[in-house]
Short mmCIF file of C-alpha atoms in Angstrom, two decimals:
data_model
loop_
_atom_site.label_atom_id
_atom_site.label_comp_id
_atom_site.label_asym_id
_atom_site.label_seq_id
_atom_site.Cartn_x
_atom_site.Cartn_y
_atom_site.Cartn_z
CA UNK L 29 141.02 90.20 97.15
CA UNK L 30 139.71 89.81 100.65
CA UNK L 31 138.94 86.34 101.90
CA UNK L 32 137.33 84.76 104.90
CA UNK L 33 139.92 82.02 105.20
CA UNK L 34 142.97 82.85 107.27
CA UNK L 35 145.52 81.35 104.93
CA UNK L 36 144.38 83.28 101.88
CA UNK L 37 146.31 86.34 100.72
CA UNK L 38 144.84 89.82 100.38
CA UNK L 39 143.36 90.98 97.12
CA UNK L 40 146.30 93.33 96.67
CA UNK L 41 148.72 90.42 97.09
CA UNK L 42 146.89 88.41 94.44
CA UNK L 43 146.89 91.42 92.14
CA UNK L 44 150.64 91.78 92.54
CA UNK L 45 151.12 88.05 91.99
CA UNK L 46 149.53 88.31 88.58
CA UNK L 47 150.62 84.83 87.54
CA UNK L 48 148.42 83.37 90.23
CA UNK L 49 145.18 84.39 88.60
CA UNK L 50 143.59 82.80 85.59
CA UNK L 51 140.65 81.17 83.69
CA UNK L 52 138.06 78.37 84.27
CA UNK L 53 135.34 75.80 83.33
CA UNK L 54 135.47 72.80 81.01
CA UNK L 55 134.00 71.82 77.66
CA UNK L 56 131.50 69.03 78.19
CA UNK L 57 133.93 66.53 76.74
CA UNK L 58 136.78 67.36 79.08
CA UNK L 59 135.57 69.16 82.20
CA UNK L 60 133.28 68.79 85.15
CA UNK L 61 132.24 72.41 85.86
CA UNK L 62 128.57 73.02 86.47
CA UNK L 63 126.78 76.18 85.38
CA UNK L 64 124.65 77.88 88.00
CA UNK L 65 122.16 79.00 85.42
CA UNK L 66 121.27 82.41 84.00
CA UNK L 67 118.30 84.54 83.11
CA UNK L 68 117.01 86.83 80.44
CA UNK L 69 115.63 86.26 76.98
CA UNK L 70 116.04 88.26 73.79
CA UNK L 71 116.45 92.02 73.99
CA UNK L 72 113.11 92.56 72.30
CA UNK L 73 111.21 90.42 74.78
CA UNK L 74 113.04 91.82 77.78
CA UNK L 75 112.43 95.47 76.84
CA UNK L 76 108.70 94.98 77.11
CA UNK L 77 108.83 93.20 80.44
CA UNK L 78 110.90 92.39 83.53
CA UNK L 79 114.54 91.33 83.24
CA UNK L 80 116.50 89.07 85.59
CA UNK L 81 119.76 87.16 85.81
CA UNK L 82 120.92 84.77 88.54
CA UNK L 83 124.62 85.27 89.12
CA UNK L 84 127.34 83.04 90.58
CA UNK L 85 126.65 84.25 94.13
CA UNK L 86 123.18 82.78 93.78
CA UNK L 87 121.76 86.29 93.76
CA UNK L 88 119.21 87.38 91.19
CA UNK L 89 119.60 90.81 89.62
CA UNK L 90 116.25 92.24 88.59
CA UNK L 91 115.08 95.21 86.53
CA UNK L 92 111.86 96.42 84.94
CA UNK L 93 113.48 96.16 81.51
CA UNK L 94 116.73 95.09 79.87
CA UNK L 95 119.57 97.14 81.37
CA UNK L 96 121.10 99.64 78.95
CA UNK L 97 123.21 101.85 81.25
CA UNK L 98 125.68 99.13 82.12
CA UNK L 99 128.85 99.68 84.15
CA UNK L 100 131.39 96.85 84.22
CA UNK L 101 134.91 95.80 85.07
CA UNK L 102 136.92 96.51 81.95
CA UNK L 103 137.51 92.85 81.04
CA UNK L 104 133.81 92.10 81.40
CA UNK L 105 132.96 95.13 79.26
CA UNK L 106 135.37 93.84 76.60
CA UNK L 107 133.69 90.42 76.60
CA UNK L 108 130.20 91.92 76.34
CA UNK L 109 131.43 94.15 73.50
CA UNK L 110 132.50 91.04 71.58
CA UNK L 111 128.88 89.88 71.88
CA UNK L 112 127.46 93.20 70.71
CA UNK L 113 126.48 94.48 74.15
CA UNK L 114 127.92 97.91 74.96
CA UNK L 115 128.51 99.48 78.37
CA UNK L 116 128.52 103.13 79.48
CA UNK L 117 131.24 103.02 82.13
CA UNK L 118 134.20 100.86 83.11
CA UNK L 119 136.55 100.39 86.04
CA UNK L 120 139.83 98.55 86.38
CA UNK L 121 142.97 98.67 84.17
CA UNK L 122 141.72 100.46 81.05
CA UNK L 123 144.45 102.92 80.01
CA UNK L 124 148.21 102.53 80.14
CA UNK L 125 150.43 105.38 81.29
CA UNK L 126 150.85 106.35 77.65
CA UNK L 127 147.07 106.66 77.24
CA UNK L 128 146.68 103.58 75.07
CA UNK L 129 144.19 100.79 75.74
CA UNK L 130 145.30 98.29 78.37
CA UNK L 131 145.50 94.62 77.34
CA UNK L 132 142.39 93.97 79.44
CA UNK L 133 140.34 96.42 77.34
CA UNK L 134 140.24 94.11 74.33
CA UNK L 135 138.56 95.81 71.36
CA UNK L 136 136.82 98.49 73.42
CA UNK L 137 136.99 102.08 72.18
CA UNK L 138 138.10 103.38 75.57
CA UNK L 139 137.78 107.03 74.53
CA UNK L 140 134.00 106.65 74.28
CA UNK L 141 133.58 105.20 77.78
CA UNK L 142 133.35 106.84 81.19
CA UNK L 143 136.32 105.65 83.24
CA UNK L 144 135.48 105.37 86.95
CA UNK L 145 138.90 104.22 88.10
CA UNK L 146 141.96 102.91 86.32
CA UNK L 147 143.87 101.51 89.29
CA UNK L 148 143.31 99.32 92.31
CA UNK L 149 141.11 101.05 94.90
CA UNK L 150 139.82 103.68 92.49
CA UNK L 151 136.07 103.96 91.90
CA UNK L 152 134.46 107.39 91.38
CA UNK L 153 131.04 106.99 93.02
CA UNK L 154 129.80 110.44 91.99
CA UNK L 155 130.66 109.80 88.36
CA UNK L 156 129.12 106.34 88.64
CA UNK L 157 125.84 107.76 89.93
CA UNK L 158 125.79 110.36 87.13
CA UNK L 159 125.55 107.53 84.60
CA UNK L 160 122.21 106.44 86.12
CA UNK L 161 123.47 102.84 85.99
CA UNK L 162 120.96 100.03 85.81
CA UNK L 163 123.49 97.16 86.06
CA UNK L 164 126.94 96.64 87.58
CA UNK L 165 128.94 93.60 86.40
CA UNK L 166 132.31 92.21 87.41
CA UNK L 167 134.12 88.94 88.08
CA UNK L 168 134.88 87.18 91.37
CA UNK L 169 138.17 85.52 92.38
CA UNK L 170 137.02 83.86 95.59
CA UNK L 171 134.13 81.80 96.93
CA UNK L 172 132.96 84.59 99.24
CA UNK L 173 131.27 86.65 96.52
CA UNK L 174 133.85 89.46 96.53
CA UNK L 175 133.26 91.73 93.54
CA UNK L 176 136.57 92.24 91.70
CA UNK L 177 137.85 95.82 91.67
CA UNK L 178 134.85 97.10 93.65
CA UNK L 179 136.66 98.63 96.67
CA UNK L 180 135.66 97.05 99.98
CA UNK L 181 135.70 100.40 101.74
CA UNK L 182 133.16 101.96 99.36
CA UNK L 183 131.18 98.89 98.30
CA UNK L 184 128.11 99.81 100.36
CA UNK L 185 127.96 103.30 98.85
CA UNK L 186 128.41 101.93 95.34
CA UNK L 187 125.63 99.39 95.73
CA UNK L 188 123.44 102.02 97.42
CA UNK L 189 123.30 103.89 94.10
CA UNK L 190 120.66 101.33 93.27
CA UNK L 191 121.87 99.38 90.26
CA UNK L 192 121.62 95.60 90.67
CA UNK L 193 124.98 93.80 90.58
CA UNK L 194 126.10 90.63 88.83
CA UNK L 195 129.20 88.61 89.73
CA UNK L 196 130.65 86.01 87.33
CA UNK L 197 132.95 83.58 89.13
CA UNK L 198 136.42 82.90 87.76
CA UNK L 199 137.51 80.94 90.82
CA UNK L 200 138.36 77.22 91.03
CA UNK L 201 136.73 76.07 87.80
CA UNK L 202 137.72 75.52 84.20
CA UNK L 203 137.64 78.21 81.52
CA UNK L 204 134.58 77.01 79.68
CA UNK L 205 132.23 77.58 82.63
CA UNK L 206 132.70 81.35 82.98
CA UNK L 207 132.78 81.56 79.18
CA UNK L 208 129.32 80.01 79.09
CA UNK L 209 128.10 82.18 81.95
CA UNK L 210 129.25 85.36 80.20
CA UNK L 211 127.47 84.29 77.04
CA UNK L 212 124.31 83.64 79.08
CA UNK L 213 124.54 87.12 80.53
CA UNK L 214 125.14 88.63 77.09
CA UNK L 215 122.11 86.78 75.75
CA UNK L 216 119.99 88.23 78.53
CA UNK L 217 121.25 91.67 77.52
CA UNK L 218 120.35 91.22 73.86
CA UNK L 219 123.08 89.14 72.23
CA UNK L 220 122.15 86.41 69.76
CA UNK L 221 124.16 83.22 70.52
CA UNK L 222 123.04 81.79 67.17
CA UNK L 223 124.62 84.62 65.18
CA UNK L 224 127.33 83.71 62.68
CA UNK L 225 129.95 85.73 64.56
CA UNK L 226 129.38 83.97 67.88
CA UNK L 227 128.97 80.45 66.45
CA UNK L 228 132.16 80.85 64.41
CA UNK L 229 134.09 82.09 67.44
CA UNK L 230 132.85 79.17 69.52
CA UNK L 231 133.81 76.72 66.77
CA UNK L 232 137.28 78.26 66.64
CA UNK L 233 137.59 77.85 70.41
CA UNK L 234 136.57 74.20 70.27
CA UNK L 235 139.00 73.55 67.41
CA UNK L 236 141.75 75.26 69.39
CA UNK L 237 141.03 73.03 72.38
CA UNK L 238 141.33 69.96 70.17
CA UNK L 239 144.60 71.29 68.76
CA UNK L 240 146.06 71.82 72.22
CA UNK L 241 145.10 68.32 73.30
CA UNK L 242 146.70 66.92 70.13
CA UNK L 243 149.85 69.02 70.63
CA UNK L 244 150.38 67.53 74.09
CA UNK L 245 150.02 64.02 72.70
CA UNK L 246 152.36 64.72 69.80
CA UNK L 247 155.08 66.26 72.01
CA UNK L 248 154.60 64.58 75.39
CA UNK L 249 156.44 65.59 78.52
CA UNK L 250 156.76 69.32 77.80
CA UNK L 251 156.78 71.09 81.17
CA UNK L 252 155.04 74.46 81.30
CA UNK L 253 155.86 76.83 84.15
CA UNK L 254 153.48 79.75 84.72
CA UNK L 255 155.05 82.88 86.15
CA UNK L 256 154.63 86.55 86.91
CA UNK L 257 157.43 89.01 87.58
CA UNK L 258 157.81 91.97 89.87
CA UNK L 259 160.99 93.90 90.63
CA UNK L 260 161.54 92.00 93.88
CA UNK L 261 159.82 88.64 93.42
CA UNK L 262 159.08 85.96 90.84
CA UNK L 263 155.72 84.23 91.31
CA UNK L 264 155.11 80.64 90.20
CA UNK L 265 151.42 79.86 89.81
CA UNK L 266 149.69 76.71 90.91
CA UNK L 267 147.07 75.30 88.57
CA UNK L 268 144.24 74.37 90.89
CA UNK L 269 142.38 77.69 91.22
CA UNK L 270 143.00 79.54 87.95
CA UNK L 271 140.43 78.94 85.25
CA UNK L 272 142.85 78.90 82.31
CA UNK L 273 145.38 76.63 84.04
CA UNK L 274 142.70 74.21 85.24
CA UNK L 275 141.45 73.95 81.68
CA UNK L 276 144.91 73.58 80.16
CA UNK L 277 145.57 70.80 82.66
CA UNK L 278 142.28 69.09 81.71
CA UNK L 279 143.49 69.12 78.10
CA UNK L 280 146.67 67.32 79.15
CA UNK L 281 149.16 70.17 79.57
CA UNK L 282 151.89 69.40 82.13
CA UNK L 283 151.82 72.44 84.43
CA UNK L 284 154.82 72.78 86.76
CA UNK L 285 153.38 72.91 90.29
CA UNK L 286 154.90 74.87 93.20
CA UNK L 287 155.51 73.10 96.48
CA UNK L 288 152.42 72.21 98.51
CA UNK L 289 153.63 74.17 101.54
CA UNK L 290 154.18 77.31 99.47
CA UNK L 291 150.75 77.02 97.90
CA UNK L 292 149.18 76.58 101.32
CA UNK L 293 150.79 79.80 102.52
CA UNK L 294 149.23 81.74 99.62
CA UNK L 295 145.80 80.15 99.81
CA UNK L 296 146.59 77.86 96.90
CA UNK L 297 147.52 80.45 94.29
CA UNK L 298 151.30 80.72 93.97
CA UNK L 299 154.81 80.43 95.38
CA UNK L 300 157.00 83.52 95.77
CA UNK L 301 160.64 83.05 94.75
CA UNK L 302 163.56 85.41 95.07
CA UNK L 303 165.32 86.06 91.78
CA UNK L 304 168.27 84.05 93.10
CA UNK L 305 165.99 81.00 93.26
CA UNK L 306 164.11 81.51 90.02
CA UNK L 307 165.63 78.27 88.68
CA UNK L 308 164.00 76.15 91.41
CA UNK L 309 161.66 74.35 89.02
CA UNK L 310 162.83 72.90 85.67
CA UNK L 311 160.66 73.95 82.74
CA UNK L 312 160.65 73.68 78.98
CA UNK L 313 158.16 76.49 78.32
CA UNK L 314 157.48 79.52 80.52
CA UNK L 315 154.19 81.42 80.34
CA UNK L 316 154.43 84.98 81.64
CA UNK L 317 151.70 87.31 82.92
CA UNK L 318 150.88 89.89 80.22
CA UNK L 319 149.17 92.46 82.46
CA UNK L 320 150.61 95.92 82.81
CA UNK L 321 150.95 95.37 86.56
CA UNK L 322 153.64 92.74 85.88
CA UNK L 323 157.20 93.19 84.65
CA UNK L 324 157.33 91.86 81.10
CA UNK L 325 160.01 89.35 79.99
CA UNK L 326 161.81 91.85 77.76
CA UNK L 327 162.30 94.11 80.77
CA UNK L 328 163.69 91.47 83.15
CA UNK L 329 167.38 92.14 83.71
CA UNK L 330 168.14 89.47 86.32
CA UNK L 331 171.05 87.23 85.27
CA UNK L 332 169.39 84.18 86.84
CA UNK L 333 166.39 84.68 84.56
CA UNK L 334 168.50 85.00 81.45
CA UNK L 335 170.29 81.73 82.28
CA UNK L 336 167.08 79.66 82.44
CA UNK L 337 167.10 77.00 79.70
CA UNK L 338 163.62 77.95 78.47
CA UNK L 339 164.62 81.61 78.27
CA UNK L 340 167.85 80.81 76.41
CA UNK L 341 165.87 78.61 74.00
CA UNK L 342 163.35 81.39 73.32
CA UNK L 343 160.52 79.31 74.75
CA UNK L 344 158.83 82.07 76.75
CA UNK L 345 155.26 82.91 75.77
CA UNK L 346 152.64 85.35 76.98
CA UNK L 347 149.84 84.41 79.35
CA UNK L 348 146.59 86.34 79.40
CA UNK L 349 146.19 86.07 83.15
CA UNK L 350 142.73 87.64 83.27
CA UNK L 351 141.12 86.37 80.07
CA UNK L 352 138.42 88.37 78.34
CA UNK L 353 135.55 85.92 78.59
CA UNK L 354 134.40 85.72 75.00
CA UNK L 355 135.10 82.83 72.65
CA UNK L 356 136.71 85.27 70.24
CA UNK L 357 139.34 86.29 72.80
CA UNK L 358 139.86 82.88 74.42
CA UNK L 359 140.44 80.84 71.28
CA UNK L 360 143.87 82.47 70.70
CA UNK L 361 144.93 81.53 74.23
CA UNK L 362 144.61 77.86 73.32
CA UNK L 363 146.08 78.31 69.86
CA UNK L 364 149.16 80.12 71.15
CA UNK L 365 149.86 77.52 73.83
CA UNK L 366 149.31 74.71 71.34
CA UNK L 367 151.84 76.30 68.99
CA UNK L 368 154.36 76.70 71.81
CA UNK L 369 154.06 73.04 72.81
CA UNK L 370 154.15 71.84 69.19
CA UNK L 371 157.46 73.64 68.66
CA UNK L 372 158.97 73.17 72.11
CA UNK L 373 162.25 71.41 72.70
CA UNK L 374 162.76 69.73 76.05
CA UNK L 375 165.42 71.92 77.64
CA UNK L 376 164.54 72.00 81.33
#
């Protein structure tokens, strides 16, 4: 992602360093994130009158009626789907090389959607315009309002198609804030937050948060290192910008932090280690980036990796580095980490 600050890495670098990216915003009981507010009422009311939503750039998207031809980043589309709001087109990692749904597609039926671009830098403007879009939605991983996976070089042409855009920030906040913002957006697009499905999913999320907090207290001192692998480099994530890691930390999880100098060089996101130095930081549990852009643990052949105490103990778990921002999809993130900490042996 492009940034205005000199010390921040490019968007491509952050994409490659998958482990650097994450979730944000806190539950009222354990966080300090502040919502920037949202718009829209029920779908019925909105269809008969103007629609609006104030996004995390402070910009207000407006339409004469509730948008129905929605185009979204695939993870956003998956979250809206969980709330009963469907989109027409998606962009971002949607299909794997085998043609199956990418992990970021959630429960979407990807064969029914128009795919505008599956990889970084891809966005078919002509196909986008043919959908007659009335809303474009994605996330933002910086404080400059950069729309994730909307290519910088074609952004003006994309926005010139005429659909208002909405950006939901997943930068430097705890997970619960963007979760709430996505639900606000879904409500404005017709979702019912009081429905049994949504209230049950939110209750499950809150219970999972309580379980994770209790797991840390019951098995104190468990060190969790957050990583992402490429063929050449192992990335160790810092916890201060990623929404999931900030929230885990607020719940008491001991996140292994890279050196301050290394974090400064990457804009605060991560430290790059050679595979020879992958044992630099002791850890009891290792969380690994589950995105298809990252090398998965089963495919890592480096001897230094296989010798890590946490690896030898089988204490390597998956990390959903770009969470699908629905309570249904985020509750398992907390449950899985809670289970890992409950069962962890201190081996680092």
